[in-house]
Amino acid sequence: RKEVEQDPGPFNVPEGATVAFNCTYSNSASQSFFWYRQDCRKEPKLLMSVYSSGNEDGRFTAQLNRASQYISLLIRDSKLSDSATYLCVDMEYGNKLVFGAGTILRVKS
Amino acid sequence: NAGVTQTPKFRVLKTGQSMTLLCAQDMNHEYMYWYRQDPGMGLRLIHYSVGEGTTAKGEVPDGYNVSRLKKQNFLLGLESAAPSQTSVYFCASCNSNQPQHFGDGTRLSIL
């Protein structure tokens, strides 16, 4: 089983829609998680950190469910510019990042 | 299909030593990247390549050199290692409009 698993998608949604991605992790000792967005020719950009209490930044909300070992990313009022790949990242002990394979989001007008 | 493979996984160097990190991908990807990841910081791009025989500087290229002699391999070299280069190094590859695939990382400590 991969350490971090994501549904690769693509998720095709219309503008204005709400979309959610989940990511499961296998290391129960992991403490920190992140969502990055990236496209092939650009370096990944940190979107938000994921805390036990959840984290909200504008249209984006991230949640952590330790019991079920998954994190989620919710995007409200999708914009065309949200089209990207969203990487789920687990920071293991010693600050090593473990990347999911990414979930592709396509927002269409 | 192994994806992106980085070697070695761990290495401890003394200041001034040189070494090369190897990234190999078997997905016929055009683009390859080397990042470093440090505590409290996101990924920072060191160098990248848009195709065999080409390389370009990223955000933090100083102290590193790269080569892409074969499409499937992207080498990252440290000519004279410094403690500031202690980090976890990630390689990634992709084709246009597709997600980057990451290796498992190389943890490098320089004493």
GROMACS .gro file of C-alpha atoms in nm:
model
  220
    1ARG     CA    1   0.000   0.000   0.000
    2LYS     CA    2   0.131   0.345  -0.084
    3GLU     CA    3   0.205   0.572   0.207
    4VAL     CA    4  -0.010   0.851   0.068
    5GLU     CA    5  -0.294   0.773  -0.171
    6GLN     CA    6  -0.508   1.007  -0.374
    7ASP     CA    7  -0.777   0.961  -0.635
    8PRO     CA    8  -0.599   1.075  -0.952
    9GLY     CA    9  -0.920   1.209  -1.107
   10PRO     CA   10  -0.964   1.406  -1.318
   11PHE     CA   11  -1.245   1.586  -1.144
   12ASN     CA   12  -1.432   1.786  -1.405
   13VAL     CA   13  -1.654   2.050  -1.246
   14PRO     CA   14  -1.833   2.364  -1.369
   15GLU     CA   15  -1.740   2.708  -1.246
   16GLY     CA   16  -1.900   2.784  -0.914
   17ALA     CA   17  -1.919   2.424  -0.804
   18THR     CA   18  -1.794   2.288  -0.475
   19VAL     CA   19  -1.548   2.002  -0.502
   20ALA     CA   20  -1.373   1.791  -0.242
   21PHE     CA   21  -1.071   1.562  -0.254
   22ASN     CA   22  -0.964   1.307   0.000
   23CYS     CA   23  -0.619   1.169   0.064
   24THR     CA   24  -0.542   0.869   0.285
   25TYR     CA   25  -0.216   0.814   0.467
   26SER     CA   26  -0.073   0.500   0.619
   27ASN     CA   27   0.166   0.634   0.883
   28SER     CA   28  -0.044   0.676   1.196
   29ALA     CA   29   0.242   0.866   1.362
   30SER     CA   30   0.244   1.142   1.101
   31GLN     CA   31   0.182   1.483   1.248
   32SER     CA   32   0.181   1.732   0.965
   33PHE     CA   33   0.008   1.739   0.633
   34PHE     CA   34  -0.008   1.981   0.348
   35TRP     CA   35  -0.191   2.045   0.027
   36TYR     CA   36   0.015   2.172  -0.265
   37ARG     CA   37  -0.106   2.273  -0.608
   38GLN     CA   38   0.114   2.234  -0.909
   39ASP     CA   39   0.127   2.208  -1.284
   40CYS     CA   40   0.391   2.026  -1.477
   41ARG     CA   41   0.613   2.320  -1.565
   42LYS     CA   42   0.580   2.501  -1.235
   43GLU     CA   43   0.713   2.414  -0.897
   44PRO     CA   44   0.456   2.303  -0.644
   45LYS     CA   45   0.303   2.586  -0.447
   46LEU     CA   46   0.204   2.535  -0.088
   47LEU     CA   47  -0.169   2.584  -0.072
   48MET     CA   48  -0.230   2.521   0.294
   49SER     CA   49  -0.124   2.325   0.595
   50VAL     CA   50  -0.365   2.081   0.754
   51TYR     CA   51  -0.408   2.091   1.129
   52SER     CA   52  -0.607   1.875   1.363
   53SER     CA   53  -0.853   2.158   1.408
   54GLY     CA   54  -0.890   2.210   1.036
   55ASN     CA   55  -0.777   2.506   0.836
   56GLU     CA   56  -0.970   2.749   0.620
   57ASP     CA   57  -0.833   3.004   0.378
   58GLY     CA   58  -1.092   3.181   0.170
   59ARG     CA   59  -1.260   2.930  -0.056
   60PHE     CA   60  -1.035   2.647   0.058
   61THR     CA   61  -1.090   2.430   0.365
   62ALA     CA   62  -0.867   2.145   0.476
   63GLN     CA   63  -0.960   1.887   0.736
   64LEU     CA   64  -0.774   1.608   0.910
   65ASN     CA   65  -0.943   1.291   1.029
   66ARG     CA   66  -0.694   1.098   1.239
   67ALA     CA   67  -0.931   0.815   1.325
   68SER     CA   68  -0.975   0.726   0.960
   69GLN     CA   69  -0.632   0.855   0.857
   70TYR     CA   70  -0.735   1.087   0.581
   71ILE     CA   71  -0.718   1.453   0.500
   72SER     CA   72  -0.953   1.643   0.278
   73LEU     CA   73  -0.951   1.957   0.070
   74LEU     CA   74  -1.274   2.138  -0.006
   75ILE     CA   75  -1.289   2.408  -0.271
   76ARG     CA   76  -1.598   2.626  -0.284
   77ASP     CA   77  -1.710   2.844  -0.575
   78SER     CA   78  -1.457   2.690  -0.813
   79LYS     CA   79  -1.277   2.924  -1.051
   80LEU     CA   80  -1.122   2.842  -1.385
   81SER     CA   81  -0.787   2.930  -1.230
   82ASP     CA   82  -0.830   2.650  -0.976
   83SER     CA   83  -0.761   2.399  -1.252
   84ALA     CA   84  -0.443   2.225  -1.143
   85THR     CA   85  -0.309   1.915  -0.979
   86TYR     CA   86  -0.348   1.902  -0.603
   87LEU     CA   87  -0.080   1.713  -0.414
   88CYS     CA   88  -0.141   1.568  -0.072
   89VAL     CA   89   0.180   1.566   0.131
   90ASP     CA   90   0.261   1.393   0.458
   91MET     CA   91   0.553   1.526   0.661
   92GLU     CA   92   0.696   1.231   0.843
   93TYR     CA   93   0.929   1.227   1.137
   94GLY     CA   94   1.248   1.408   1.051
   95ASN     CA   95   1.077   1.649   0.813
   96LYS     CA   96   1.077   1.413   0.520
   97LEU     CA   97   0.792   1.480   0.279
   98VAL     CA   98   0.596   1.194   0.127
   99PHE     CA   99   0.394   1.294  -0.177
  100GLY     CA  100   0.072   1.157  -0.309
  101ALA     CA  101   0.040   1.113  -0.682
  102GLY     CA  102  -0.189   1.412  -0.715
  103THR     CA  103  -0.553   1.475  -0.801
  104ILE     CA  104  -0.630   1.658  -1.123
  105LEU     CA  105  -0.901   1.923  -1.111
  106ARG     CA  106  -1.046   2.077  -1.425
  107VAL     CA  107  -1.287   2.363  -1.383
  108LYS     CA  108  -1.487   2.443  -1.695
  109SER     CA  109  -1.694   2.744  -1.788
  110ASN     CA  110   0.739   0.075  -1.423
  111ALA     CA  111   0.937   0.202  -1.125
  112GLY     CA  112   0.840   0.571  -1.164
  113VAL     CA  113   1.100   0.810  -1.026
  114THR     CA  114   1.395   0.652  -0.847
  115GLN     CA  115   1.647   0.847  -0.646
  116THR     CA  116   1.981   0.715  -0.531
  117PRO     CA  117   2.117   0.718  -0.273
  118LYS     CA  118   1.844   0.748  -0.010
  119PHE     CA  119   2.081   0.868   0.262
  120ARG     CA  120   2.429   1.010   0.267
  121VAL     CA  121   2.655   1.181   0.517
  122LEU     CA  122   2.935   1.396   0.377
  123LYS     CA  123   3.213   1.602   0.520
  124THR     CA  124   3.243   1.967   0.425
  125GLY     CA  125   3.427   2.001   0.099
  126GLN     CA  126   3.348   1.656  -0.034
  127SER     CA  127   3.173   1.612  -0.363
  128MET     CA  128   2.894   1.381  -0.462
  129THR     CA  129   2.628   1.322  -0.723
  130LEU     CA  130   2.264   1.241  -0.667
  131LEU     CA  131   2.099   1.038  -0.936
  132CYS     CA  132   1.739   1.064  -1.048
  133ALA     CA  133   1.605   0.810  -1.295
  134GLN     CA  134   1.258   0.793  -1.447
  135ASP     CA  135   1.115   0.530  -1.676
  136MET     CA  136   0.804   0.718  -1.789
  137ASN     CA  137   0.960   0.892  -2.088
  138HIS     CA  138   0.904   1.231  -1.925
  139GLU     CA  139   1.046   1.541  -2.084
  140TYR     CA  140   1.063   1.760  -1.776
  141MET     CA  141   1.274   1.683  -1.470
  142TYR     CA  142   1.332   1.881  -1.154
  143TRP     CA  143   1.551   1.887  -0.848
  144TYR     CA  144   1.410   2.039  -0.529
  145ARG     CA  145   1.537   2.078  -0.177
  146GLN     CA  146   1.309   2.074   0.122
  147ASP     CA  147   1.410   2.226   0.454
  148PRO     CA  148   1.226   2.249   0.786
  149GLY     CA  149   0.969   2.523   0.788
  150MET     CA  150   1.001   2.583   0.417
  151GLY     CA  151   0.827   2.452   0.113
  152LEU     CA  152   0.997   2.292  -0.179
  153ARG     CA  153   1.254   2.510  -0.346
  154LEU     CA  154   1.357   2.448  -0.702
  155ILE     CA  155   1.730   2.404  -0.755
  156HIS     CA  156   1.758   2.323  -1.124
  157TYR     CA  157   1.532   2.179  -1.387
  158SER     CA  158   1.543   2.038  -1.736
  159VAL     CA  159   1.290   2.064  -2.016
  160GLY     CA  160   1.449   1.792  -2.224
  161GLU     CA  161   1.753   1.581  -2.289
  162GLY     CA  162   2.066   1.794  -2.307
  163THR     CA  163   1.904   2.102  -2.152
  164THR     CA  164   1.921   2.241  -1.801
  165ALA     CA  165   1.814   2.563  -1.635
  166LYS     CA  166   1.852   2.733  -1.299
  167GLY     CA  167   1.575   2.738  -1.049
  168GLU     CA  168   1.529   2.942  -0.736
  169VAL     CA  169   1.835   2.821  -0.540
  170PRO     CA  170   2.098   2.697  -0.788
  171ASP     CA  171   2.416   2.814  -0.615
  172GLY     CA  172   2.649   2.534  -0.510
  173TYR     CA  173   2.484   2.279  -0.739
  174ASN     CA  174   2.534   2.159  -1.093
  175VAL     CA  175   2.316   1.932  -1.301
  176SER     CA  176   2.335   1.729  -1.617
  177ARG     CA  177   2.077   1.564  -1.840
  178LEU     CA  178   2.281   1.360  -2.084
  179LYS     CA  179   2.008   1.098  -2.114
  180LYS     CA  180   1.638   1.166  -2.116
  181GLN     CA  181   1.571   0.929  -1.830
  182ASN     CA  182   1.842   1.058  -1.595
  183PHE     CA  183   1.889   1.388  -1.418
  184LEU     CA  184   2.200   1.422  -1.204
  185LEU     CA  185   2.251   1.672  -0.927
  186GLY     CA  186   2.609   1.742  -0.827
  187LEU     CA  187   2.761   1.906  -0.525
  188GLU     CA  188   3.120   1.997  -0.607
  189SER     CA  189   3.219   2.111  -0.261
  190ALA     CA  190   2.956   2.028  -0.003
  191ALA     CA  191   2.871   2.285   0.263
  192PRO     CA  192   2.669   2.241   0.584
  193SER     CA  193   2.403   2.473   0.438
  194GLN     CA  194   2.333   2.203   0.183
  195THR     CA  195   2.211   1.965   0.448
  196SER     CA  196   1.860   1.895   0.332
  197VAL     CA  197   1.620   1.647   0.182
  198TYR     CA  198   1.641   1.646  -0.195
  199PHE     CA  199   1.351   1.551  -0.418
  200CYS     CA  200   1.351   1.475  -0.785
  201ALA     CA  201   1.038   1.499  -0.997
  202SER     CA  202   0.944   1.444  -1.359
  203CYS     CA  203   0.647   1.499  -1.583
  204ASN     CA  204   0.520   1.569  -1.927
  205SER     CA  205   0.336   1.885  -2.015
  206ASN     CA  206  -0.005   1.928  -1.850
  207GLN     CA  207   0.042   1.625  -1.630
  208PRO     CA  208   0.121   1.603  -1.259
  209GLN     CA  209   0.480   1.586  -1.147
  210HIS     CA  210   0.585   1.247  -1.018
  211PHE     CA  211   0.815   1.263  -0.719
  212GLY     CA  212   1.088   1.033  -0.601
  213ASP     CA  213   1.117   0.920  -0.241
  214GLY     CA  214   1.381   1.177  -0.156
  215THR     CA  215   1.746   1.173  -0.058
  216ARG     CA  216   1.843   1.280   0.290
  217LEU     CA  217   2.182   1.449   0.280
  218SER     CA  218   2.375   1.555   0.589
  219ILE     CA  219   2.694   1.756   0.563
  220LEU     CA  220   2.914   1.778   0.867
   0.00000   0.00000   0.00000
